[in-house]
Structures are given as structure tokens and as C-alpha cells.
CSV table of C-alpha atoms in Angstrom, one decimal:
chain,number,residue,atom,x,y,z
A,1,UNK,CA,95.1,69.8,110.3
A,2,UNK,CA,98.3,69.7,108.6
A,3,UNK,CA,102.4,70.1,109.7
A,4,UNK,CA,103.5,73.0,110.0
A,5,UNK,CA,106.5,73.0,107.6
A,6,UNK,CA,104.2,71.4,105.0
A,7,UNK,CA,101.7,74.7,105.3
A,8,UNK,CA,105.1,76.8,104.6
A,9,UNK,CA,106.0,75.3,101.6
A,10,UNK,CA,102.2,75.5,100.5
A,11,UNK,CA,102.0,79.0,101.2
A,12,UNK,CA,105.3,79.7,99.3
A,13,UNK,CA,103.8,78.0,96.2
A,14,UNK,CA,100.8,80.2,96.0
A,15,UNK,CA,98.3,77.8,96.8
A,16,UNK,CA,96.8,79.8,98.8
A,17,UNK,CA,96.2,82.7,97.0
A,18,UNK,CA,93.1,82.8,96.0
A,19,UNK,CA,92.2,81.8,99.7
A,20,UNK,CA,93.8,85.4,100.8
A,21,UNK,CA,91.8,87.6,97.8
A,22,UNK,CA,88.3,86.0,99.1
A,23,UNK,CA,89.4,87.5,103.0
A,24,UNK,CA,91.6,90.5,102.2
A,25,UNK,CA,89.6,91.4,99.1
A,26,UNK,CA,92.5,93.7,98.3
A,27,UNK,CA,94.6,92.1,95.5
A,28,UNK,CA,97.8,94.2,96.3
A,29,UNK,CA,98.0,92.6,99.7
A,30,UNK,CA,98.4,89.1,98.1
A,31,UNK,CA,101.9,89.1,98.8
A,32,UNK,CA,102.2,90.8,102.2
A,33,UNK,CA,99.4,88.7,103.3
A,34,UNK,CA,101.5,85.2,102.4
A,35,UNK,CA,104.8,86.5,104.0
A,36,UNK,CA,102.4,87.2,107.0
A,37,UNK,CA,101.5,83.8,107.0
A,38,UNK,CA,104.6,82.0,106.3
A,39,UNK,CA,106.1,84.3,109.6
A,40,UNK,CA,103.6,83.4,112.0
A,41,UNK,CA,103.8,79.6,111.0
A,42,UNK,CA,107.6,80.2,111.4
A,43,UNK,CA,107.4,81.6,114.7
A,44,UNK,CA,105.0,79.1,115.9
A,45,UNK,CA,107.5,76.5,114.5
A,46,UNK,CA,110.1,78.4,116.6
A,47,UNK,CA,108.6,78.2,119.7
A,48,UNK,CA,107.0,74.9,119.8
A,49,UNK,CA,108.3,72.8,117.2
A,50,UNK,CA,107.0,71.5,114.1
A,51,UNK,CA,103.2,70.1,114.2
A,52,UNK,CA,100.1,69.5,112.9
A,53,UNK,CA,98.2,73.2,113.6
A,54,UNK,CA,95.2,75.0,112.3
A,55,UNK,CA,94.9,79.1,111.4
A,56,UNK,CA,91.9,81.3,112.7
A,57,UNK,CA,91.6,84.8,111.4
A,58,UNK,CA,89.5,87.8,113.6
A,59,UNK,CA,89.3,91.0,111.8
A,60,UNK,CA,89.3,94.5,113.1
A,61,UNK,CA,85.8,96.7,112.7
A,62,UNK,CA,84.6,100.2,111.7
A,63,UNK,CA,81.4,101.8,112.9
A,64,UNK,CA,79.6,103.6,109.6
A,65,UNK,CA,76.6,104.7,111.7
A,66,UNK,CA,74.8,104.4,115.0
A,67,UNK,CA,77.8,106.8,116.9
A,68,UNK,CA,77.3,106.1,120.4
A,69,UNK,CA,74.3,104.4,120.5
A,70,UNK,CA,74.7,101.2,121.5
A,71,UNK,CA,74.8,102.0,125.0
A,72,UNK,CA,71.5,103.2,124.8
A,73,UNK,CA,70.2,100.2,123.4
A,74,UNK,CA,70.4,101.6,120.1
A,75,UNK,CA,70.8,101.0,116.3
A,76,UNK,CA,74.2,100.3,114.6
A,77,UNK,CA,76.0,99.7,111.0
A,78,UNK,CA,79.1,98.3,111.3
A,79,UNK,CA,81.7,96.1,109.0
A,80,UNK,CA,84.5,94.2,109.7
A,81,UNK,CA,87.6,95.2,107.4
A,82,UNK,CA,90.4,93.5,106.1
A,83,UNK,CA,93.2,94.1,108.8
A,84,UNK,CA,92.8,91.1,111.0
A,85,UNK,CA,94.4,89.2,114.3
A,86,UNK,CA,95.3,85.9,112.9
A,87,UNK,CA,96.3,82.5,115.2
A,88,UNK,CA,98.3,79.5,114.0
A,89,UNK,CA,96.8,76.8,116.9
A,90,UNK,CA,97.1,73.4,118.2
A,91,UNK,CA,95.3,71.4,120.4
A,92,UNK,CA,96.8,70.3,123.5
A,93,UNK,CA,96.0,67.6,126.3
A,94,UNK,CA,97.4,69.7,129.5
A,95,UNK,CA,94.8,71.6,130.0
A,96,UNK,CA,96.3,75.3,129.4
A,97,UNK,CA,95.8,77.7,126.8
A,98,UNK,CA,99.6,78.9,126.1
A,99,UNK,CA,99.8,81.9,124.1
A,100,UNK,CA,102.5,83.8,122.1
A,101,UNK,CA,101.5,87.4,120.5
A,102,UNK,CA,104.1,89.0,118.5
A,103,UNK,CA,106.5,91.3,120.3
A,104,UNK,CA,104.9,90.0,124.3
A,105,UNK,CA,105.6,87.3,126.4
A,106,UNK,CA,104.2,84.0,126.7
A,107,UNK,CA,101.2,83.5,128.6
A,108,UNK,CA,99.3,80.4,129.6
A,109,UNK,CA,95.9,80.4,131.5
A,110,UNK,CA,95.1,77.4,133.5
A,111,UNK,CA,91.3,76.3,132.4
A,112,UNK,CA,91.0,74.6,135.9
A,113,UNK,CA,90.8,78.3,137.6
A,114,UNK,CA,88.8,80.7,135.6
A,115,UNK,CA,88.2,83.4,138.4
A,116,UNK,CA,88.7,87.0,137.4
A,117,UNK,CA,91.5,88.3,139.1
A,118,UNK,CA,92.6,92.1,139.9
A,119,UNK,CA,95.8,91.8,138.8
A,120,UNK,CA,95.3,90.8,135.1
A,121,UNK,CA,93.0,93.7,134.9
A,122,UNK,CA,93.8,95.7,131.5
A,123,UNK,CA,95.6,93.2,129.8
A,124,UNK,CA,95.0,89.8,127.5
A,125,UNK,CA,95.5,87.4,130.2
A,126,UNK,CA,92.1,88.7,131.3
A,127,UNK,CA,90.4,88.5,128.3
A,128,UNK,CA,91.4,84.8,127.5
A,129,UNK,CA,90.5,83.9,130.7
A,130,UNK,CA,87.2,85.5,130.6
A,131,UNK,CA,86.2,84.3,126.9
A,132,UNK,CA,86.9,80.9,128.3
A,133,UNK,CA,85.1,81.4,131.4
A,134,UNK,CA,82.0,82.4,129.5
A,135,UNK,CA,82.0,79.6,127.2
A,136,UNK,CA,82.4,76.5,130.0
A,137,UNK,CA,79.6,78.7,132.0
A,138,UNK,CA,77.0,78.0,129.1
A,139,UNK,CA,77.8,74.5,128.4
A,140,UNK,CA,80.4,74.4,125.1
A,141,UNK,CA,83.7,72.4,125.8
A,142,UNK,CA,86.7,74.1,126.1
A,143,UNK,CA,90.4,72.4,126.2
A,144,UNK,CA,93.9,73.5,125.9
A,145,UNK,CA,95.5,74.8,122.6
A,146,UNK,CA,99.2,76.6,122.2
A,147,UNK,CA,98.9,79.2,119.5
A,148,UNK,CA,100.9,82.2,118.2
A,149,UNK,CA,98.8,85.1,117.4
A,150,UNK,CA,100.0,88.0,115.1
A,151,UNK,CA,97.7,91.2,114.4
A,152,UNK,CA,97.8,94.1,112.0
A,153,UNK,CA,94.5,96.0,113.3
A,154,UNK,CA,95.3,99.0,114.2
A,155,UNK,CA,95.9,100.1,118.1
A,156,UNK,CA,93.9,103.4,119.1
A,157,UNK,CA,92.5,103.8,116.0
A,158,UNK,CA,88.9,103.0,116.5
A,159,UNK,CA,89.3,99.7,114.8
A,160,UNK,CA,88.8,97.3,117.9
A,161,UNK,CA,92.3,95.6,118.5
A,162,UNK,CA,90.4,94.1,121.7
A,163,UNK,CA,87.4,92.9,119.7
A,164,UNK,CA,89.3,91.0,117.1
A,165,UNK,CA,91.3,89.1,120.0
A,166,UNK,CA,88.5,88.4,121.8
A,167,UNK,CA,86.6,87.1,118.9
A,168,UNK,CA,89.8,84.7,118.2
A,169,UNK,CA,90.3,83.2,121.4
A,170,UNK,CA,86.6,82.3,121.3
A,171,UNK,CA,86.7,81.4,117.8
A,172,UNK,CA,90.0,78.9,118.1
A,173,UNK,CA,87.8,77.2,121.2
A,174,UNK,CA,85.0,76.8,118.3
A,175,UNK,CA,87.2,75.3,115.7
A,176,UNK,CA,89.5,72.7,117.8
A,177,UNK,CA,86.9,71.6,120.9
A,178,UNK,CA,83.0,72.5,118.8
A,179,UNK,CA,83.5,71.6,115.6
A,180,UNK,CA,83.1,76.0,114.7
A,181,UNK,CA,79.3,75.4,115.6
A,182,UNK,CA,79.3,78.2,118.2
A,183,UNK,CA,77.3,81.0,117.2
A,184,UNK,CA,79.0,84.2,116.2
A,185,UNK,CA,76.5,86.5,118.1
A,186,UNK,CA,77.3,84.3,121.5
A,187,UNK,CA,80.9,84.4,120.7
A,188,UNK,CA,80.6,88.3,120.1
A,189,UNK,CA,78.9,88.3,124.2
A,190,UNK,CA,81.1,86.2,125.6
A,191,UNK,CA,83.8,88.7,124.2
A,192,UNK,CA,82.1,91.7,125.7
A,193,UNK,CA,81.7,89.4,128.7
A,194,UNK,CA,85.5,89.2,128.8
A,195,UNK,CA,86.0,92.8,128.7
A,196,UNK,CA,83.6,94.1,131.2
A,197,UNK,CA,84.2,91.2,134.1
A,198,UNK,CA,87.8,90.7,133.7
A,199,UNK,CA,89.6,93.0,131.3
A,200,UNK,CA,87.3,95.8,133.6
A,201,UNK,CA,86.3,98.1,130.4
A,202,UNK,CA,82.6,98.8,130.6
A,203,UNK,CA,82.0,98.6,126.5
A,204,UNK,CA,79.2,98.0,124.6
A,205,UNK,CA,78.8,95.0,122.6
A,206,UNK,CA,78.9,96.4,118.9
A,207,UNK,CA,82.6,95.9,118.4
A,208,UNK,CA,82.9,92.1,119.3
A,209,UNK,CA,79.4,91.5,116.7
A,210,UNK,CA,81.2,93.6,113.9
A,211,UNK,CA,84.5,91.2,114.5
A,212,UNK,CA,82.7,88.2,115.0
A,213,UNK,CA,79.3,87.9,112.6
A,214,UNK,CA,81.7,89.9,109.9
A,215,UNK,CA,80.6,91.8,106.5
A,216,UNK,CA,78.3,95.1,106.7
A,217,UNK,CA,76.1,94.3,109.7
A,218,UNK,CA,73.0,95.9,111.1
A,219,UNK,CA,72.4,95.2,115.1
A,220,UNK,CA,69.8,96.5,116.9
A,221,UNK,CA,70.4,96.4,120.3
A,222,UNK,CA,67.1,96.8,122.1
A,223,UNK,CA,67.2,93.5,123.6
A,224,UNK,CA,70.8,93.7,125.4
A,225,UNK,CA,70.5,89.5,125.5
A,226,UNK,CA,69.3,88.8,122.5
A,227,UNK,CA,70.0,91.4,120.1
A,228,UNK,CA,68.9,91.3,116.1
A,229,UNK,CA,71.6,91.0,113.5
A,230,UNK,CA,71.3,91.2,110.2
A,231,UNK,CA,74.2,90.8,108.0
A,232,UNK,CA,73.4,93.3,104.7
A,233,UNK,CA,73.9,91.5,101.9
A,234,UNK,CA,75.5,93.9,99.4
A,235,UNK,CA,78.9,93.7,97.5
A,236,UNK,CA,80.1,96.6,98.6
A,237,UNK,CA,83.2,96.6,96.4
A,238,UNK,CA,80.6,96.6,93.1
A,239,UNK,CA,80.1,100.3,94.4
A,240,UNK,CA,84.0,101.0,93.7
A,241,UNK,CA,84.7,103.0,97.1
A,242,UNK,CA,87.4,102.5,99.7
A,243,UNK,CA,86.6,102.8,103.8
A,244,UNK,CA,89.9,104.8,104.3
A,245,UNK,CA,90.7,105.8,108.2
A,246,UNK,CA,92.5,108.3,108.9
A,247,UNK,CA,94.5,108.8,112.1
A,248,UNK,CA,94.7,112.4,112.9
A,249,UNK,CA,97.3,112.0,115.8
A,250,UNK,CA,95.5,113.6,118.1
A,251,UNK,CA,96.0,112.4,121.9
A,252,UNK,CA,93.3,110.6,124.1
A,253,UNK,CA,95.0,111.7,127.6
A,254,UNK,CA,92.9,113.0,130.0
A,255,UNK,CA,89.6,112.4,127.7
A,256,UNK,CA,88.3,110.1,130.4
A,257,UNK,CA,85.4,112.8,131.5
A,258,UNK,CA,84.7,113.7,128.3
A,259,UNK,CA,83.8,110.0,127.1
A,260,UNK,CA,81.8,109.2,129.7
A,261,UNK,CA,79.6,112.3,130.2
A,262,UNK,CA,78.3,111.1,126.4
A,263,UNK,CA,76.4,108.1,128.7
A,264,UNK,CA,76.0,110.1,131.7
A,265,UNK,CA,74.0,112.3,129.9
A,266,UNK,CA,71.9,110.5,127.7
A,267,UNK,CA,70.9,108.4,131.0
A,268,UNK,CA,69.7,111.7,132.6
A,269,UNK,CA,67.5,112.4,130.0
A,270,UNK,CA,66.4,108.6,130.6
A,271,UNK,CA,66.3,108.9,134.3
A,272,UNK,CA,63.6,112.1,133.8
A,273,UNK,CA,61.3,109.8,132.1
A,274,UNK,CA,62.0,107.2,134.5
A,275,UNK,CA,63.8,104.6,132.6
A,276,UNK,CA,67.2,103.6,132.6
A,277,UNK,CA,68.4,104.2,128.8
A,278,UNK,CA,66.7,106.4,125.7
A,279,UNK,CA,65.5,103.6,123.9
A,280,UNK,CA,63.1,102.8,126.1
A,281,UNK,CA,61.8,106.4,126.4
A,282,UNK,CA,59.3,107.4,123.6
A,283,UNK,CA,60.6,110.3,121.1
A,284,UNK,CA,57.1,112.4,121.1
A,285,UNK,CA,57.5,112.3,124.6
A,286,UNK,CA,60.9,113.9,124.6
A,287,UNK,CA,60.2,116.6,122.1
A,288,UNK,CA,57.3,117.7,124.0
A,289,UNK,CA,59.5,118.0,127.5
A,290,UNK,CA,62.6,119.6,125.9
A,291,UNK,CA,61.7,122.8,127.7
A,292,UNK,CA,61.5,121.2,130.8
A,293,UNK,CA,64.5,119.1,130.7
A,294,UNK,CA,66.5,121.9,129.3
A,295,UNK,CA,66.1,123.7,132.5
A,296,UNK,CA,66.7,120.2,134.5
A,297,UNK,CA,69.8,118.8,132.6
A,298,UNK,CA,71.1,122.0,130.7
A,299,UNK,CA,71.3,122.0,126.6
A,300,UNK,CA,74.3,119.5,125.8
A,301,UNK,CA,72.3,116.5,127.3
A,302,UNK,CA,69.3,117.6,124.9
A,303,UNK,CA,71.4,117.9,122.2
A,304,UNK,CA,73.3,114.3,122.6
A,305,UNK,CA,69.6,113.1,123.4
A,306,UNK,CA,68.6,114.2,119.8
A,307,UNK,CA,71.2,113.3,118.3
A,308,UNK,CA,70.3,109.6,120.2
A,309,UNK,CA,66.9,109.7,118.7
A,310,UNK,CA,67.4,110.6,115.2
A,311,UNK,CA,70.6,108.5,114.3
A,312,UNK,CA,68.5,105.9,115.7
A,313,UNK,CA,66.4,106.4,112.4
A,314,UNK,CA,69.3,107.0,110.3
A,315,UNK,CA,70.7,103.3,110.4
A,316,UNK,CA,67.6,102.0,109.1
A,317,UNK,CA,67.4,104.6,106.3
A,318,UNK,CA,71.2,103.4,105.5
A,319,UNK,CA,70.7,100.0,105.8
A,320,UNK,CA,67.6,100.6,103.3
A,321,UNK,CA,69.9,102.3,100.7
A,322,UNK,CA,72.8,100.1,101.0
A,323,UNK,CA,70.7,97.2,99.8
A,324,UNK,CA,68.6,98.8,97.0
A,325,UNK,CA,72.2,100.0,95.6
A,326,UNK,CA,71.6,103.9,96.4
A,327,UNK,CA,75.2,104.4,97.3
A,328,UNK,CA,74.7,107.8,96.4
A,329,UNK,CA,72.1,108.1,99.0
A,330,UNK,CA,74.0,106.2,101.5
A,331,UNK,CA,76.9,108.7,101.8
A,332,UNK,CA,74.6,111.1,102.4
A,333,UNK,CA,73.3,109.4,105.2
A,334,UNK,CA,76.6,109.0,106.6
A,335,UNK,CA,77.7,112.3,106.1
A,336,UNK,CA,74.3,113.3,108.0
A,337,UNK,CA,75.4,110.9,110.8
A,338,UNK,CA,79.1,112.7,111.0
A,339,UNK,CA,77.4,116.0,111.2
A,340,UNK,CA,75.2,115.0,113.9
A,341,UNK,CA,77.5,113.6,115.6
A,342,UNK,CA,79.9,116.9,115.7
A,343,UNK,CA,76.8,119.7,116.1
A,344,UNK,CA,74.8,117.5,118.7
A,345,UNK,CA,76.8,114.7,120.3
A,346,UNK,CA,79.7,117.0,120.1
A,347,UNK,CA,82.6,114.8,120.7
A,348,UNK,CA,84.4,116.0,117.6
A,349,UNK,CA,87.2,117.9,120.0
A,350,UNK,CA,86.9,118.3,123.7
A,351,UNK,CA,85.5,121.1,125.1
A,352,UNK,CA,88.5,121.4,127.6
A,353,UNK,CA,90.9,121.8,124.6
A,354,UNK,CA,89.4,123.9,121.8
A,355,UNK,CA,92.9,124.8,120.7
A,356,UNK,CA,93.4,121.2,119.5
A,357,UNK,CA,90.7,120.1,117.5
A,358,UNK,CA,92.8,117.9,115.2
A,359,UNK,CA,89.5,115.6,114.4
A,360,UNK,CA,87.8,118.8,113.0
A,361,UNK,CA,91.2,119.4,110.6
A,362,UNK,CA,91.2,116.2,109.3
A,363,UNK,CA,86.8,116.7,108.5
A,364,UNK,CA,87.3,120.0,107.0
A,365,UNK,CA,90.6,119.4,105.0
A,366,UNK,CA,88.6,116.0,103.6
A,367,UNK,CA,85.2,118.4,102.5
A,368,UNK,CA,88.1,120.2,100.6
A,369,UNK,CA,89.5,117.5,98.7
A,370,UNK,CA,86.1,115.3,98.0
A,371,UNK,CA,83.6,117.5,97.4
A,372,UNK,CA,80.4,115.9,96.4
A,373,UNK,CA,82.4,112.9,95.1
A,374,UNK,CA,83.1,111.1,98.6
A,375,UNK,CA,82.1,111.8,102.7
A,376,UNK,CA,83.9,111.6,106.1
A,377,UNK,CA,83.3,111.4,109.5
A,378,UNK,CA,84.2,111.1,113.1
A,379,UNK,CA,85.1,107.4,113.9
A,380,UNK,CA,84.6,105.6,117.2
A,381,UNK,CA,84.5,107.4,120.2
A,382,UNK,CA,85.4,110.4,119.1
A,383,UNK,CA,87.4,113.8,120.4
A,384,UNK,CA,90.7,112.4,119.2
A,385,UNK,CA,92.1,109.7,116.9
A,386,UNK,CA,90.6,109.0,113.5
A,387,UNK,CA,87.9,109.9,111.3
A,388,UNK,CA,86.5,107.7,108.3
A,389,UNK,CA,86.1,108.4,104.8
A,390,UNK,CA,84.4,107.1,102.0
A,391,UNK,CA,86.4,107.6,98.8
A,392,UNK,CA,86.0,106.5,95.3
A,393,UNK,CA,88.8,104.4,94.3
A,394,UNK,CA,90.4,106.6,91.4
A,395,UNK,CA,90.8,109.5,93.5
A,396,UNK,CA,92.1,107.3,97.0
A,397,UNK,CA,96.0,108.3,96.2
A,398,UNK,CA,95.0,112.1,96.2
A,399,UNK,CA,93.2,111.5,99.1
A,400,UNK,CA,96.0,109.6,101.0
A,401,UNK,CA,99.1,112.3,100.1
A,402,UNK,CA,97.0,115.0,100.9
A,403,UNK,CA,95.9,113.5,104.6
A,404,UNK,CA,99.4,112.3,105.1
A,405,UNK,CA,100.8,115.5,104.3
A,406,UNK,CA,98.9,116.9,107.0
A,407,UNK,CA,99.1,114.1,109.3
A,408,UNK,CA,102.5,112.5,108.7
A,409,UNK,CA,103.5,109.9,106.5
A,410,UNK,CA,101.5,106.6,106.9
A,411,UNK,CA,98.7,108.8,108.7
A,412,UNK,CA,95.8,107.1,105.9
A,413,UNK,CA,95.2,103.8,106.0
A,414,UNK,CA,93.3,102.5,102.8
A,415,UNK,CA,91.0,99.2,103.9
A,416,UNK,CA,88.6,97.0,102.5
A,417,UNK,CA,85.3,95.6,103.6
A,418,UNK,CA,85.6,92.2,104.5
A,419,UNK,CA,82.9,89.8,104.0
A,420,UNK,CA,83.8,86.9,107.3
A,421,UNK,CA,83.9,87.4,110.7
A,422,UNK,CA,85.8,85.0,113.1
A,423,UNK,CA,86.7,82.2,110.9
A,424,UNK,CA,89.2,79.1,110.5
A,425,UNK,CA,91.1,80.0,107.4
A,426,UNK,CA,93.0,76.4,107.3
């Protein structure tokens, strides 16, 4: 640990520079990323003096392939990226965890009552409780630590705000009471553990792993306990493409239905084969009963089961290409993900508003501009928000004043693939 003010003054002299090029990757964000630092060790200073403190970093995720298969017990690619929550923490002896975020209110949790309760439902109370909860249930210490946590992921744009401060909290109790000998995947369940018991969001687990493990990650999640995870070795910025998202402002009121039919559906395919999710159901087996199950279940819920099966497949065929350096072939497996995911999966606009399809504006508008050069796809959940896109570096300013001239201005964001997951940067 070190003081504080002397961390400050450390920070101001650079010495920490090539410390923020290894995380951020990005070498124009050297700057923004040490005033970021010096503020949040300021604030910290602000609100509970000068001390001896340690910084944890949690970055934000993107899905590249595996749409909406994780719930299903399915494949997924995912990387964590270089927007990030970061925490400057001390320990303390009174048995509280005290938290400041930037622009809320303090909050402490008492570790000596860890009980879910209604009224923190929906808000990060609940998940700090919850993260803590999960750790003192399978044996790891836990203690009080005061911390002011800043974050520049991204809220509602498919990037996992949630995850990142999940993955945080967890990670700080790592780092001050375990010596950071808790093991990414179990800090990535204990996050999802957070958010379905107390924060009351039924999610899948793919976000916290991205956050948590870090770098381009393959999980298969056919074993819900014990899932495999396998971090893809590959330097993806050797293949001189940027992940760019791309918020396409459309609005996620009264999308509820349409999210949660996705599941629904998929699990009525299961149910007909007498199972509980389309993993365990066997592909031949569903091809030879799609008449039969069309006329049960209707056509969408065969479609979004196809879509299940052969994305499944996909993941591995991108995982496979990513590490034998076929980038060329990779973006064509993502681009084949993004169209199944709008022609079968269908949650590319809602079907209750086919006037406002501003998902499908931002992937046709893209085609335009990238040709065969770069791809783009739905993000996350879908039906609103952002879509993703693959873009070689020298044409990524076209790209961005084209898509914020649609948009609005800031509507692009240009990211980075970031190589660690929940981490103690100092």
C-alpha cells in the first residue's frame, strides 16, 4: 500500500504510464487515463483523508459471438475492453464496507447482516451485499474496506456496467482479505449470484466471466457450476482492428416481453423434448421434429431454436480462427453470427414497433461504409441500443463521423481489447 498523496504525485510524474498502456492498450488515453486516476485518489482523499490505499480495476465486456446462448447452456466469445470501473480502497477494522461512487451517495453494508433484502432490490447496495454474502458462504474471509469507485463503462450500452462492479467488489475482497488468490471464474458466480438473489435480475453468467477472467474468452456453459473457460491467447491488436460500439439511441421501454419471449421460447422447444434447456436436446433430433413443433410452438420459436443450435457451432469455428490468425475468416464468422441473429433470433427491432428499427439503420448504414473491409452486428440483447463493429484502424475516423452523423455526436465509441480481467493495478 502506499499514502495517498504520495500515489498523486507519482501519478503526476508519469510513473505510471507504462502501467496504463499494458491495461488501456490505447496510447491516446495515457493522459485521460492519469487525470482519472489522480481524481479518484483526490476524491478518496476528500472524503476520508489521506492514507495508505490500494487501486482495483474491473473492466466493461462485449459479447462477439454466442448471442443469447448462455441461457441455454450454450457457447460464448466474449472480451473484456478497455473502459473499466476502477476503486481506490482501504482496509478497515469496523466491520463495514463504506462505499463512494462518483455522482451517488455513500453507502455502507454491515458484513454482520448479509440477508437479501426487498428494499435494496435494483440498486448496488444489493449487489455488494450479495458478492459478499457469496464469498463468506464458501469459506474466503471477508472484512471491511472504504473505497471510492469511479467508472467509465458505458450505461445501457450492452457493455455490463453491473458486471464490472460486481467483479470489483469481489475482486477488492481478494486483494485486501485473500491475498488476490480467489479464482476469477468463482468471483465471476458469486457476481451473478449477486444479481439474481439480491439485485433480482435473472442474468446469465457470461457478463461477470468476460469482466472477471478478462482478454478474448471462450466459455462453454454446459455445466452451469462448473463451466469451461478458456482465455484465447491471440494479440488481437497484431490484427490492427478496433471493437467500435455504436449506440444507436434507440429506447428499451416497454421491451420487457420481447426479451424474455427469446428464453421462453427456446425452453418450449426444450420442454417438447422433455428437457429443460436446448443444450441438452440433441440437434438431429430437432431437425427431424421441426414439422411437428412448428405446428406445436409456431415458426419464431423454430427459428430462435436454430439459430440456438448453429451459433452454438459458430463460436468454436471463431475461436478456431482467432488463434490460427484467420482474422479474415473470423469476421466472417461474426458477420454470420449478426445475420443469424437478425433473420432467426430476430431481436434486431421489436416486432411491436417496426417503425423504429434504429438497430437495423445503424447495420445497414455500416455494410455501406465497410464493405468487405470490416463487419457489424447486433450487441447484447438486442432490439435497441448498440451494435458492434469491427473496423480496421485506418478507416475507424470515417467510420465514427459517418455513425455519429447519424446518431449524434459521441454516438461511436472506439475501444480496445483489454487483455486483464479484475485486477489490483497498485
Amino acid at each position: 500500500m502506499k499514502e495517498t498523496s504520495v500515489l498523486i504525485e507519482e501519478f503526476e510524474k508519469g510513473i505510471y504510464r507504462d502501467l496504463l498502456r499494458d491495461i488501456y492498450v490505447d496510447e491516446e488515453l495515457l493522459d485521460s487515463q492519469t487525470k482519472r486516476y489522480i481524481k479518484a485518489l483526490k476524491e478518496y482523499e476528500d472524503r476520508f483523508g489521506t492514507e495508505n490505499v490500494e487501486i482495483y480495476s474491473a473492466p466493461g465486456r462485449s459479447e462477439v459471438g454466442g448471442n443469447h446462448t448462455d441461457h441455454q447452456y450454450g457457447k460464448v466469445l466474449a472480451t473484456s475492453i478497455n473502459l473499466d470501473a476502477i476503486a481506490v480502497a482501504s482496509k478497515t477494522e469496523d466491520g463495514r464496507i463504506t462505499v463512494v461512487s462518483d455522482g451517488y451517495d455513500l453507502m455502507e453494508v454491515d458484513l454482520d447482516d448479509l440477508l437479501a433484502r426487498e428494499e435494496e432490490k435494483e440498486t448496488s447496495m444489493a449487489l455488494i451485499r450479495g458478492v459478499a454474502d457469496r464469498l463468506r458462504q464458501k469459506g474466503y474471509r471477508i472484512g471491511g474496506f472504504r473505497a471510492y469507485i469511479t467508472s467509465d463503462v458505458l450505461i445501457g450500452a450492452g457493455l455490463s456496467s453491473s458486471a464490472a462492479y460486481e467483479t470489483l467488489i469481489g475482486t477488492i475482497l481478494s486483494g485486501l482479505y485473500n491475498q488476490m488468490d480467489i479464482d476469477p471464474v468463482f468471483l465471476a458466480q458469486a457476481g451473478q449470484y449477486a444479481e439474481n438473489e439480491y439485485f433480482g435480475k435473472p442474468c446469465g453468467l457470461m457478463d461477470q466471466m468476460a469482466s472477471s477472467v478478462g482478454g478474448m474468452i471462450y466459455i462453454d456453459f454446459e455445466n452451469p457450476e462448473k463451466p469451461e473457460v478458456k482465455q484465447v491467447k491471440v494479440d488481437f491488436e497484431s490484427f490492427g482492428h478496433s471493437l467500435c460500439i455504436v449506440d444507436t439511441k434507440g429506447s428499451h421501454v416497454d421491451l420487457t416481453e420481447d426479451y424474455a419471449m427469446i428464453p421462453s421460447e427456446m425452453k418450449q422447444v426444450a420442454r417438447y423434448f422433455e428437457e429443460d434447456v436446448l443444450r441438452k436436446v440433441d440437434k438431429t433430433d430437432f431437425y427431424l421434429n421441426i414439422p411437428a413443433i412448428r405446428e406445436i410452438l409456431g415458426d419464431r420459436a423454430v427459428l430462435r431454436a436454430m439459430h440456438l443450435f448453429e451459433e452454438n457451432k459458430r463460436v468454436g469455428q471463431e475461436v478456431e480462427a482467432l488463434e490460427k490468425r484467420r482474422f479474415d475468416l473470423f469476421k466472417k464468422l461474426v458477420k454470420d453470427s449478426g445475420d443469424s441473429s437478425f433473420k432467426y433470433l430476430q431481436n434486431v427491432y421489436s416486432s411491436h414497433e417496426v417503425n423504429h428499427q434504429s438497430v437495423s439503420i445503424g447495420l445497414a448504414v455500416s455494410d455501406v461504409i465497410l464493405g468487405d473491409k470490416g463487419v457489424s452486428r447486433v450487441h447484447g440483447g438486442g432490439f435497441a441500443g448498440t451494435i458492434q463493429a469491427f473496423v480496421p484502424n485506418e478507416i475507424v475516423p470515417l467510420y465514427q463521423k459517418t455513425m455519429d452523423s447519424v446518431f449524434g455526436e459521441g454516438a461511436c465509441h472506439i475501444l480496445k481489447v483489454r487483455k486483464y480481467g479484475g485486477m489490483k493495478v497498485l
